[in-house]
Coordinates of C-alpha atoms in Angstrom, one line a residue:
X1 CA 32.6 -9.1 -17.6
X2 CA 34.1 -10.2 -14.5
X3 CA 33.8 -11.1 -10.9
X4 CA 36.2 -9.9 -8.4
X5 CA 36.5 -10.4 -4.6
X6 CA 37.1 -8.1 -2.3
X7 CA 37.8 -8.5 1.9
X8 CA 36.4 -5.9 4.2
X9 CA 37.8 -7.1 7.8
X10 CA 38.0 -10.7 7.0
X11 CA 34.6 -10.9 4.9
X12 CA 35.2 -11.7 1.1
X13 CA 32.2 -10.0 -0.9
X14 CA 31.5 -11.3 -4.9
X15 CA 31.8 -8.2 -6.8
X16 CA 30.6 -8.2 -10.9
X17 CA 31.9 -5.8 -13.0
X18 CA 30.0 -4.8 -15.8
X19 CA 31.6 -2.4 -18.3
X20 CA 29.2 0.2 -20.0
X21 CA 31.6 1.6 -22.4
X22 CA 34.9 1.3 -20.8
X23 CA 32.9 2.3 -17.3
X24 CA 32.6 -0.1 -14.3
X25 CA 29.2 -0.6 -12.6
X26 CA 29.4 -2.8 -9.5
X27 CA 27.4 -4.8 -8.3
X28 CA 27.0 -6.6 -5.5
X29 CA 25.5 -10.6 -5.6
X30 CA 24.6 -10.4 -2.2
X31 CA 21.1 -9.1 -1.8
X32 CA 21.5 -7.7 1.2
X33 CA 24.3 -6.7 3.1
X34 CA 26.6 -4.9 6.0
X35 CA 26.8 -1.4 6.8
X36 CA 30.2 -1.5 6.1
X37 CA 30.4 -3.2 2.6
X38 CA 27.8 -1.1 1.3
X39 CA 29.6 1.9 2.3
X40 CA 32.5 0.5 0.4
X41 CA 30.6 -0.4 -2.8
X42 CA 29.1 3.1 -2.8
X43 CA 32.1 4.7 -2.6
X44 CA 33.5 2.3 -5.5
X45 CA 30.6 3.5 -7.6
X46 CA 30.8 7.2 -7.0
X47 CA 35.0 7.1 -7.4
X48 CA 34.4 5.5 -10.8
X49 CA 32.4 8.8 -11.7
X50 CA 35.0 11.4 -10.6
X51 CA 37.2 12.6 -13.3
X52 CA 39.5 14.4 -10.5
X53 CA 40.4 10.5 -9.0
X54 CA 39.6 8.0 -12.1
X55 CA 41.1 7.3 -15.2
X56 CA 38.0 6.2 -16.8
X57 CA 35.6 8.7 -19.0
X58 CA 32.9 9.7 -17.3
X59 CA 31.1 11.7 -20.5
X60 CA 27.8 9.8 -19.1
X61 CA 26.3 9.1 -16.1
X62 CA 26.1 5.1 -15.1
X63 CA 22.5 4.5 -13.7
X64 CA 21.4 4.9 -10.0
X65 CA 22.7 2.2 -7.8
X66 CA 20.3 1.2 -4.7
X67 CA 21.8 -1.7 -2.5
X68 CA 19.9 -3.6 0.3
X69 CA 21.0 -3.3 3.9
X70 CA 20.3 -5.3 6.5
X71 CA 19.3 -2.7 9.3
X72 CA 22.0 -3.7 11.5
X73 CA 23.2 -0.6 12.6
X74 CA 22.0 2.0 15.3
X75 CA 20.3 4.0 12.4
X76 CA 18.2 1.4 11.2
X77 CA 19.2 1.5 7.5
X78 CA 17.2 -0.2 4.7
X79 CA 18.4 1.1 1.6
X80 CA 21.6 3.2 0.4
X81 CA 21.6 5.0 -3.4
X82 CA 23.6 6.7 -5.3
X83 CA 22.5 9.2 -8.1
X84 CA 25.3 11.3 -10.3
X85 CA 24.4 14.6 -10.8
X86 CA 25.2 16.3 -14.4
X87 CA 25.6 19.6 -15.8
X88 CA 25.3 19.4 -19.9
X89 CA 27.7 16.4 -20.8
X90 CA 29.8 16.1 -17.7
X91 CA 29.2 14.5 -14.6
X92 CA 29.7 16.8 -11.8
X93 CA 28.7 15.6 -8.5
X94 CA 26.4 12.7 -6.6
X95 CA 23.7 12.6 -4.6
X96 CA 24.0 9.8 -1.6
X97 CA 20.5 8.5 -0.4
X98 CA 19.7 6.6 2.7
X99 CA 16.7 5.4 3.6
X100 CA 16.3 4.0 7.3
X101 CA 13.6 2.3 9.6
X102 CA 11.3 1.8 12.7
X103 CA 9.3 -0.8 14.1
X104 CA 5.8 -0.1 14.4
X105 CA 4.8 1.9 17.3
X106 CA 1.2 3.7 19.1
X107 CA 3.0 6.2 21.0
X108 CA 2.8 9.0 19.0
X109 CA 4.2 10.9 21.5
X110 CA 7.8 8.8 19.8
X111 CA 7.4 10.1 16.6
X112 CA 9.7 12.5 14.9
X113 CA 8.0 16.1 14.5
X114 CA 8.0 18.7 12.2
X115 CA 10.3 20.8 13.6
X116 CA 12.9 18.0 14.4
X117 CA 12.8 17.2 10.5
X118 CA 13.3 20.4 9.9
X119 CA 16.6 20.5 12.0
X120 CA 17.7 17.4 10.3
X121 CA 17.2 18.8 6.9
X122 CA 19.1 21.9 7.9
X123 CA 21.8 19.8 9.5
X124 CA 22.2 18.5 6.0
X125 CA 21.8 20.9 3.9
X126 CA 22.1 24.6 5.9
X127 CA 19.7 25.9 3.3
X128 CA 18.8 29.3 3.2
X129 CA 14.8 28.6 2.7
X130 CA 12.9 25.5 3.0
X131 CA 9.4 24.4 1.4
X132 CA 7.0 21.8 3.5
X133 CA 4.7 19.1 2.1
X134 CA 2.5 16.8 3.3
X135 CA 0.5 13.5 1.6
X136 CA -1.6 11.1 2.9
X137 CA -3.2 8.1 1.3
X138 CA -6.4 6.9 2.7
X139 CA -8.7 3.7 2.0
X140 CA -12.6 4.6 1.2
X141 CA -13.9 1.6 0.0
X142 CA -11.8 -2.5 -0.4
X143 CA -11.7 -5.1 2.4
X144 CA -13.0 -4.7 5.7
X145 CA -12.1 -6.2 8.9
X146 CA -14.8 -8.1 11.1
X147 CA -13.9 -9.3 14.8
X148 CA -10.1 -8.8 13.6
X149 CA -10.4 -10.8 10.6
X150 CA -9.6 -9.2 7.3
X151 CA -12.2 -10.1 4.7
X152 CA -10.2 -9.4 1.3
X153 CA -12.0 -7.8 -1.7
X154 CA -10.9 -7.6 -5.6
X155 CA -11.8 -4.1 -5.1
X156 CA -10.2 -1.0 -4.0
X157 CA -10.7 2.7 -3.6
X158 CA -8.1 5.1 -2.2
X159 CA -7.5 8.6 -2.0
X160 CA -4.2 10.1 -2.5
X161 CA -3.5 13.8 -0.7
X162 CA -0.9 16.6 -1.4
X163 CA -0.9 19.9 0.5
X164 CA 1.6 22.7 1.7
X165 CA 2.2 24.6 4.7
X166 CA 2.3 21.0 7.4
X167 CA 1.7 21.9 10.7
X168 CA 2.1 18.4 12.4
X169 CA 2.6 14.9 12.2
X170 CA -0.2 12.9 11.3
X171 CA -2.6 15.9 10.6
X172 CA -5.9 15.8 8.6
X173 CA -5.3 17.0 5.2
X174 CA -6.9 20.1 4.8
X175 CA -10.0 20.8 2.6
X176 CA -7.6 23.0 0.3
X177 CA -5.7 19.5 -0.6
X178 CA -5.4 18.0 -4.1
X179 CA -7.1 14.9 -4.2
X180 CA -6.8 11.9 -6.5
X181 CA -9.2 9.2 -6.3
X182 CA -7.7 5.5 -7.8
X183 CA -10.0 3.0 -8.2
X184 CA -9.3 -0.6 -9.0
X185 CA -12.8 -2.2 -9.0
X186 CA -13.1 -6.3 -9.8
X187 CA -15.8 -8.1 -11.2
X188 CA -17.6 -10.5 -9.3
X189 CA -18.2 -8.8 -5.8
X190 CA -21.4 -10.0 -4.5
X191 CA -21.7 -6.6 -2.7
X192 CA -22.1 -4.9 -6.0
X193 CA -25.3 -4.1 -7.5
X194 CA -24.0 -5.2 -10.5
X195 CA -23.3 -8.5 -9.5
X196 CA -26.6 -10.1 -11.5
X197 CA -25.4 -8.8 -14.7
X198 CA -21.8 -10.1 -13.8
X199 CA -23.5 -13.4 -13.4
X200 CA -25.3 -13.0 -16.7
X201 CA -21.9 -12.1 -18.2
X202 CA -19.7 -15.2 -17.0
X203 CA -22.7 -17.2 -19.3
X204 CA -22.0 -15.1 -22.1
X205 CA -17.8 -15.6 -21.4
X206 CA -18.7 -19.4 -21.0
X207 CA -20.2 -19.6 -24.2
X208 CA -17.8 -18.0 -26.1
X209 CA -15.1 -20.0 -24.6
X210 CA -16.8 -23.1 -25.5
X211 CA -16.8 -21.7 -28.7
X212 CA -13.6 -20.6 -29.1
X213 CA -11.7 -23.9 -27.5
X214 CA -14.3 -26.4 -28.1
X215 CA -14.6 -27.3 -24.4
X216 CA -17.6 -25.7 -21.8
X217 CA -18.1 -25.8 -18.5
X218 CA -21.5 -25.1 -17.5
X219 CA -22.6 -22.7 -14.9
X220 CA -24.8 -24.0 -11.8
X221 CA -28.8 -23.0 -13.5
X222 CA -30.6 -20.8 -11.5
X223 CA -33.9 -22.0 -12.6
X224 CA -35.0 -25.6 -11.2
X225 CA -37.6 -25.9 -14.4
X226 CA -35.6 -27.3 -17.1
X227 CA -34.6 -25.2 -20.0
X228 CA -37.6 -27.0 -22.8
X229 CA -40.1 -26.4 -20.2
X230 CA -39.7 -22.5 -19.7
X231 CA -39.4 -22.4 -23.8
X232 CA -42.5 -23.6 -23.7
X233 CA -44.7 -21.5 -21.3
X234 CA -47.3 -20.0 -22.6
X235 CA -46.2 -16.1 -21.8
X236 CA -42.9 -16.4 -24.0
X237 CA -45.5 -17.0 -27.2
X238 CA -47.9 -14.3 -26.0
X239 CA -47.9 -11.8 -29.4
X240 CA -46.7 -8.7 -27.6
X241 CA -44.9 -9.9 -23.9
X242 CA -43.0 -7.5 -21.4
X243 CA -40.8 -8.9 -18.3
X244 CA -43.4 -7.9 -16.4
X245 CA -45.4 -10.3 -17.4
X246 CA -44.0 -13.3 -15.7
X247 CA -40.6 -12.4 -13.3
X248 CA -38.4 -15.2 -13.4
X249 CA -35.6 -15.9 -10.2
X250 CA -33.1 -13.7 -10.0
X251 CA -29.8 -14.6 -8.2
X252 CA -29.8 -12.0 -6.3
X253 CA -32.2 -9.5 -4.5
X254 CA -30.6 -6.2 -4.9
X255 CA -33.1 -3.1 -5.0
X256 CA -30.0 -0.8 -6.6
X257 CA -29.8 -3.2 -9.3
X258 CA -33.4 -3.4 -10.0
X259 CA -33.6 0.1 -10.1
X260 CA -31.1 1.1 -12.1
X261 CA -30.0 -1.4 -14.7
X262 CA -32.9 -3.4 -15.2
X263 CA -35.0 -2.8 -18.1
X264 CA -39.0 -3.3 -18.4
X265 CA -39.1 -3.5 -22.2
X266 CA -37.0 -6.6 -22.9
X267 CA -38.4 -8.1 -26.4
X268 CA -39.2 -12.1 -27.2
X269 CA -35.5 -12.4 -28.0
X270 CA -34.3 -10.7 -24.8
X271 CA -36.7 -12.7 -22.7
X272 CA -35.6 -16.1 -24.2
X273 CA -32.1 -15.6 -23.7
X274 CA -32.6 -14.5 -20.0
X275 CA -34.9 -18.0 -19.4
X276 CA -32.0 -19.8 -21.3
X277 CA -29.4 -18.4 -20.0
X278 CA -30.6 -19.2 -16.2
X279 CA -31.4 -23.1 -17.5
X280 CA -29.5 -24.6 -20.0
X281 CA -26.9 -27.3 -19.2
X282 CA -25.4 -28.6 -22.2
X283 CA -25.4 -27.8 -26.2
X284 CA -28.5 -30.0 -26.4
X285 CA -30.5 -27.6 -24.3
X286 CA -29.8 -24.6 -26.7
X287 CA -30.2 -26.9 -30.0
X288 CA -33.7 -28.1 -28.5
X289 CA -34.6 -24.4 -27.3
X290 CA -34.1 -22.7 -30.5
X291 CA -35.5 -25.6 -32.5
X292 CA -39.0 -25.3 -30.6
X293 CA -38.9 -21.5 -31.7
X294 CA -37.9 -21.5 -34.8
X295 CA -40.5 -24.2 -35.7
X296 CA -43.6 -22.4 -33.7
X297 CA -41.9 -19.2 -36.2
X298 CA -42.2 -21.4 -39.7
X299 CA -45.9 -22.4 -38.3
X300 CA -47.4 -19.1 -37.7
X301 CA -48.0 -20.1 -34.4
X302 CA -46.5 -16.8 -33.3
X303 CA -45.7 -13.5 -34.2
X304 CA -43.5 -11.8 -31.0
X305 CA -42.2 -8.3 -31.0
X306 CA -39.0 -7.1 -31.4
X307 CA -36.8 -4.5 -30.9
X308 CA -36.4 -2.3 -34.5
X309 CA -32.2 -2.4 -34.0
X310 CA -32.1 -6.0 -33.2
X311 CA -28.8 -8.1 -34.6
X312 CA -29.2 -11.5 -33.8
X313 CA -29.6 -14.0 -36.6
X314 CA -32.9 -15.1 -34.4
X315 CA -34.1 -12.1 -34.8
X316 CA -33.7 -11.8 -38.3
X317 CA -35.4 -15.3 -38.4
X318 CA -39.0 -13.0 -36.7
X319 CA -38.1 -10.3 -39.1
X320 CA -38.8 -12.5 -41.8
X321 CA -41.4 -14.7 -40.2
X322 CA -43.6 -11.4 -40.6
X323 CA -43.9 -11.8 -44.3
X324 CA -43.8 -16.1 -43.7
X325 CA -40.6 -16.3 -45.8
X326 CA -37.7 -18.2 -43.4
X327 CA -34.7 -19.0 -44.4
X328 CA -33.7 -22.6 -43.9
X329 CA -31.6 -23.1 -40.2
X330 CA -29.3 -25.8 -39.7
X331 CA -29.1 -26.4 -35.8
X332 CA -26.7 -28.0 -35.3
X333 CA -22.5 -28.5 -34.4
X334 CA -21.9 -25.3 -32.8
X335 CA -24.8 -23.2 -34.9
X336 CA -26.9 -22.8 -31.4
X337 CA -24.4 -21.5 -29.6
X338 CA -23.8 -19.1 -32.0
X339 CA -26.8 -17.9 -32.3
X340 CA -27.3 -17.9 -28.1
X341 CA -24.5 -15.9 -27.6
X342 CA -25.5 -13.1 -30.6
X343 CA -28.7 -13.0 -28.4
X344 CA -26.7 -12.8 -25.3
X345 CA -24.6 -10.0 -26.8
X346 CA -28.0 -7.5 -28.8
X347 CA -29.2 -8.0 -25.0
X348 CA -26.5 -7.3 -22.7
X349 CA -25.4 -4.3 -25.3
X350 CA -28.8 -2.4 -24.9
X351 CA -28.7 -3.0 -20.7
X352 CA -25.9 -0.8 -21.0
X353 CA -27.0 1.9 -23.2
X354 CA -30.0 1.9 -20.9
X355 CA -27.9 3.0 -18.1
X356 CA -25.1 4.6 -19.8
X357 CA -27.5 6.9 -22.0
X358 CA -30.2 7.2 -19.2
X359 CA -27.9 8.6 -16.7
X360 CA -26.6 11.2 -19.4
X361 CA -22.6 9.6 -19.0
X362 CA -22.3 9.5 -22.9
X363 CA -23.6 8.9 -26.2
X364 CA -23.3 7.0 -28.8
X365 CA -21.1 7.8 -30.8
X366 CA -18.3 7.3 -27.8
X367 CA -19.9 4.2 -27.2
X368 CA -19.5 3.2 -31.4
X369 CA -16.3 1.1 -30.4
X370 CA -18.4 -0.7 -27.7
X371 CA -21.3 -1.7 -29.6
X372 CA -19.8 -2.2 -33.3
X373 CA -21.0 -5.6 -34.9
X374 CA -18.5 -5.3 -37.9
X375 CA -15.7 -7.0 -35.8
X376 CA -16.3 -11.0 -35.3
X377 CA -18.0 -12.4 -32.3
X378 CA -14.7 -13.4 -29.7
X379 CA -14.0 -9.6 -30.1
X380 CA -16.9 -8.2 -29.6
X381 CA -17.2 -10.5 -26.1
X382 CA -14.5 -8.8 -25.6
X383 CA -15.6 -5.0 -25.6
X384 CA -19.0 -6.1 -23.8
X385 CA -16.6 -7.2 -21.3
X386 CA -14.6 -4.1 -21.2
X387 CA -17.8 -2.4 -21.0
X388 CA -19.4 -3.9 -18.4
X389 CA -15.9 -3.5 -16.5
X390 CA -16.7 0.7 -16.8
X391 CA -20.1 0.1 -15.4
X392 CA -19.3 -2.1 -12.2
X393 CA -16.4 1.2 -11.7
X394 CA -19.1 3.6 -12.5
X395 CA -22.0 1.6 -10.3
X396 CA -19.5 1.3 -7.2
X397 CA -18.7 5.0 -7.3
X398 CA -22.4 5.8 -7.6
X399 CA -23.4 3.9 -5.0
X400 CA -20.7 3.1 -2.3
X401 CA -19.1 7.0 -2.7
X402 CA -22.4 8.8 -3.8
X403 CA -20.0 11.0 -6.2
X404 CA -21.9 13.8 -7.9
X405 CA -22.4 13.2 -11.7
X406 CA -19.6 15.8 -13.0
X407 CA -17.1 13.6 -11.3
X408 CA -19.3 10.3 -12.7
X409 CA -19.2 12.0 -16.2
X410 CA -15.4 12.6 -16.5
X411 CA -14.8 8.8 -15.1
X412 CA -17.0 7.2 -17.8
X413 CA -15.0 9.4 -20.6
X414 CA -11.7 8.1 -19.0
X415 CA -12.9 4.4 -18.8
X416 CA -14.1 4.9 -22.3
X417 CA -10.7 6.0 -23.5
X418 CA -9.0 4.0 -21.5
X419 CA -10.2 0.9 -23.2
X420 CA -10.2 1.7 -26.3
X421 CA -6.6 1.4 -26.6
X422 CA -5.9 -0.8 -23.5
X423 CA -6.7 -4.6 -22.8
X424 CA -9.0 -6.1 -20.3
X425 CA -7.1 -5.1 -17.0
X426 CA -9.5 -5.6 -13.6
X427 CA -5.9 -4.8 -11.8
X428 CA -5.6 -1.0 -13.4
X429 CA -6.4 1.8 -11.7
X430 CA -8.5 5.0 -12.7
X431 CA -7.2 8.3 -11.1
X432 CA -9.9 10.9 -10.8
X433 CA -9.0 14.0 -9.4
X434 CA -11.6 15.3 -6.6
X435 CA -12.4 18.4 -4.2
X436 CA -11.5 17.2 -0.9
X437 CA -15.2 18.4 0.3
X438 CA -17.4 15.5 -1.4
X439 CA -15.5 13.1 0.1
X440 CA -14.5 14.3 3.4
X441 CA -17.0 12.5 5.9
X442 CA -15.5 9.1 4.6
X443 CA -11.8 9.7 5.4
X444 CA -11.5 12.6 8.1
X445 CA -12.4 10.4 11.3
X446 CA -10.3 7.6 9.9
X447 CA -6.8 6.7 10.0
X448 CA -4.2 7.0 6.9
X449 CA -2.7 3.9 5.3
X450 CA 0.4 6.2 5.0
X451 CA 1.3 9.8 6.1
X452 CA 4.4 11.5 4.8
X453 CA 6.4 15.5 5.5
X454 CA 9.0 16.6 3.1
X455 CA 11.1 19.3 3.5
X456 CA 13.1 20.0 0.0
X457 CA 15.3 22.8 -0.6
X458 CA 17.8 23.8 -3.7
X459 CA 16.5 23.9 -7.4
X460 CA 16.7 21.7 -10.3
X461 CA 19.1 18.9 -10.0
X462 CA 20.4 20.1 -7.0
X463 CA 17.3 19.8 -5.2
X464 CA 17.4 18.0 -2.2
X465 CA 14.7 16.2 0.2
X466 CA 14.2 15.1 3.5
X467 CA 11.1 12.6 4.1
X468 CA 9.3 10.8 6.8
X469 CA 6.6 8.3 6.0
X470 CA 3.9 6.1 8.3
X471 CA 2.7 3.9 7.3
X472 CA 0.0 0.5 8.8
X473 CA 2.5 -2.0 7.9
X474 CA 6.5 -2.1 6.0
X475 CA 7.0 -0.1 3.2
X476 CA 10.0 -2.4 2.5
X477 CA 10.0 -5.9 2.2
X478 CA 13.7 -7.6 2.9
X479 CA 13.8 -6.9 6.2
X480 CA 11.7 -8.5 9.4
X481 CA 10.5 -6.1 11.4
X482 CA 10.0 -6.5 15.4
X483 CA 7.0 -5.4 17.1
X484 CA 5.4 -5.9 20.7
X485 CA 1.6 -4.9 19.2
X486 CA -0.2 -7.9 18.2
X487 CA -2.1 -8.2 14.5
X488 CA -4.9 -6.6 15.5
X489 CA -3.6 -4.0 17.0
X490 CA -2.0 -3.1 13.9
X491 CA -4.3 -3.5 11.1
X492 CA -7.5 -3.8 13.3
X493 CA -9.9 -1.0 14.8
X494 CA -8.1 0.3 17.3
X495 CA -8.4 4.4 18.5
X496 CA -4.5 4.0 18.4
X497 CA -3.6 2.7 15.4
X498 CA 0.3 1.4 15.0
X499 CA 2.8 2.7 12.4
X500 CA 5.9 2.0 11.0
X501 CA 8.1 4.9 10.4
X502 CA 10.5 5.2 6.9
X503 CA 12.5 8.2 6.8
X504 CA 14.8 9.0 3.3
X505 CA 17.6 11.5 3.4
X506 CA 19.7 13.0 1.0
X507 CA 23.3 14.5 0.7
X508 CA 25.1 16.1 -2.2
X509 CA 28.9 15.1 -2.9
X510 CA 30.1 18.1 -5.1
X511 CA 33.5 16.4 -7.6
X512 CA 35.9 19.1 -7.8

């Protein structure tokens, strides 16, 4: 390798030449630069491909080059690519892409339309027929924007639009569109009706961090009684108790959640872990918890019910307390906290099932990865986590869209698959195709985030494209753009919302 440099009217630009092969690829160390050099460098890079002019072998194609402009000419130019074109073995032509800007504007009356993208294509191209497309991405559900102030969510739903046969700029895509839903839904949202169970979950992560690092920080308690003292009531030790029968606080108030995920049949274990959970400050709260219990269990001095499939080494402890045989327990070191978090998981896993099962989204045998107990206790936090993930998508769709259940049922088999191959990821995002029609009174009296045209003709790789794009704010990000619209005029609620325009062209240089 090697660094040459070359003057263009007085300039001297650092050039790299990296060899592929006995092939140059330039590069340019400037990240963004002049009309004129970049013209220069392009042509470098497309000369270095053409047998009829170079020396060099050009068996292979060097990969696309895309330089940085400045936007200092009259067009406005952002970008400039090259692309080689090749037929079998043998490099035979390039295709030259420029990409080039606008400010953001209201006056749609400024705009480019249809037919003057048309002309511009044919200008390029003189094609014999043309095909038209349009997209549109729109936001249904993320942050929201009060008195001009965006409120930001971890949260996100879009839909993504394709259609044919545009008939101008900026138009509502029609009802015959193909539309993809992505969804990137965070935990944690306190608009969520899942947001109890995400509370009762970041308990269940904090004790198996404290288990796994040997360090815990404990979460704020809910409950004001101290952790002993609601061990202790007397309607935890009643022989056969329901949550009915006392209702402790909740964190939040949501009638969604209540309705949906919470169950009425929660056992003795259950019921202790959700008093614990929403109490206990240190180790020495769950040692002293557990002790009380296992004690009034080696007494007789209750008998509580159970659920049949229950895991937990507690429960196994009642299981045996039937026929007064116990085995001996050690509480102590980090033995409580094992034995919290088995009851957190047996819990949590069945306020799943309840929902997932209930509402008819699986069964379980696709939920066996989920809910398997042969794996050891970090990992199976870990696919409780993944699951509950799949249910705060599933919930906000439900509730925030109102999507019908075929379109609920093929989500849950995605998020299902997804994760079973995939890590934790709150940032990926679920596509979900959709009809246009269920969704349509949440998008068509809004405004797109971006609207794009493209008019393509040829076939193949000698296919070429004309775009425009609008869009609420830059769709590139090395350039300042001017504007005379304040903030709020761009990303606020105006009736005339502003957008910046990004059209891409193409050209095709044929090497003789």
């Amino acid at each position: 390798d090697d660094i040459q440099i070359f003057k263009t009217d007085g300039d001297e630009i650092a050039v790299l030449n990296v060899y592929c092969g006995n092939q140059p690829v330039f590069i340019c160390e400037k990240v963004v630069i002049c009309l004129l050099c970049y013209r220069q460098l392009l042509s470098w890079y497309t000369l270095s491909q053409n047998a009829s002019v170079s020396a060099v072998d050009n068996s292979s194609a060097l990969y696309p080059l895309w330089v940085r402009c400045d936007m200092s000419d009259p067009a406005g130019t952002t970008w400039f690519g090259v692309d080689m074109i090749s037929m079998g073995n043998k490099v035979t032509g390039a295709k030259l892409y420029s990409v080039t800007c606008k400010g953001s504007t209201v006056d749609k009356k400024s705009l480019i339309t249809i037919d003057e993208l048309k002309q511009e294509h044919k200008k390029r191209h003189h094609p014999s027929s043309m095909v038209i497309k349009g997209s549109a991405r729109y936001s249904l559900f993320g942050s929201t924007v009060v008195e001009n102030t965006t409120i930001e969510s971890q949260s996100s739903v879009t839909v993504d639009f394709k259609w044919n046969h545009v008939e101008s700029i900026l138009e509502t895509p029609p009802l015959s569109s193909i539309a993809t839903l992505n969804i990137k839904v965070g935990s944690g949202d306190m608009r969520s009706p899942m947001f109890e169970m995400f509370r009762e979950l970041e308990f269940l992560l904090t004790l198996a961090d404290g288990l796994r690092t040997g360090e815990t920080e404990w979460m704020e308690p809910v409950e004001s009684t101290s952790a002993v003292d609601l061990t202790k009531l007397p309607s935890l030790f009643a022989p056969h108790v329901f949550l009915q029968t006392e209702k402790l606080k909740t964190e939040t108030d949501t009638p969604i959640f209540n309705s949906l995920l919470e169950r009425g049949d929660l056992d003795f274990v259950e019921q202790l872990w959700v008093r614990m959970r929403k109490s206990v400050t240190s180790y020495q709260d769950i040692g002293d918890c557990l002790r009380l219990v296992t004690e009034a269990l080696r007494h007789g001095d209750v008998k509580p019910w159970i659920h049949r499939d229950s895991n937990s080494s507690l429960s196994k402890l009642i299981l045996q307390s039937y026929h007064q045989q116990i085995d001996p327990v050690s509480l102590t070191g980090l033995t409580p906290v094992h034995m919290l978090l088995e009851m957190g998981l047996d819990k949590m896993r069945k306020d799943y099932i309840n929902y997932l099962i209930g509402e008819e989204l699986t069964t379980l045998n696709h939920l066996y990865y989920y809910l398997s107990t042969e794996v050891d206790l970090q990992e199976q936090v870990i696919r409780l986590r993944k699951l509950h993930h799949l249910l705060e998508i599933i919930v906000t769709c439900s509730t925030f869209l109102g999507l019908p259940y075929d379109r609920l049922f093929l989500l849950t088999q995605s998020c299902l698959q997804h994760y079973k191959t995939h890590p934790y990821d709150e940032d990926h995002k679920f596509k979900l195709p959709i009809k246009p029609a269920l969704i349509s009174h949440f998008y068509q009296k809004e405004h797109p985030v971006t609207w794009g045209v493209e008019v393509s003709s040829g076939h193949s790789v000698r296919e070429v494209r004309t775009s425009m794009q609008f869009s609420d704010r830059p769709l590139v990000d090395h350039v300042i753009f001017e504007t005379e619209y304040p903030n709020e005029t761009i990303n606020g609620d105006s009736e005339d919302p502003a957008f910046f325009s990004t059209m891409v062209c193409c050209s095709i240089i044929n090497f003789a």
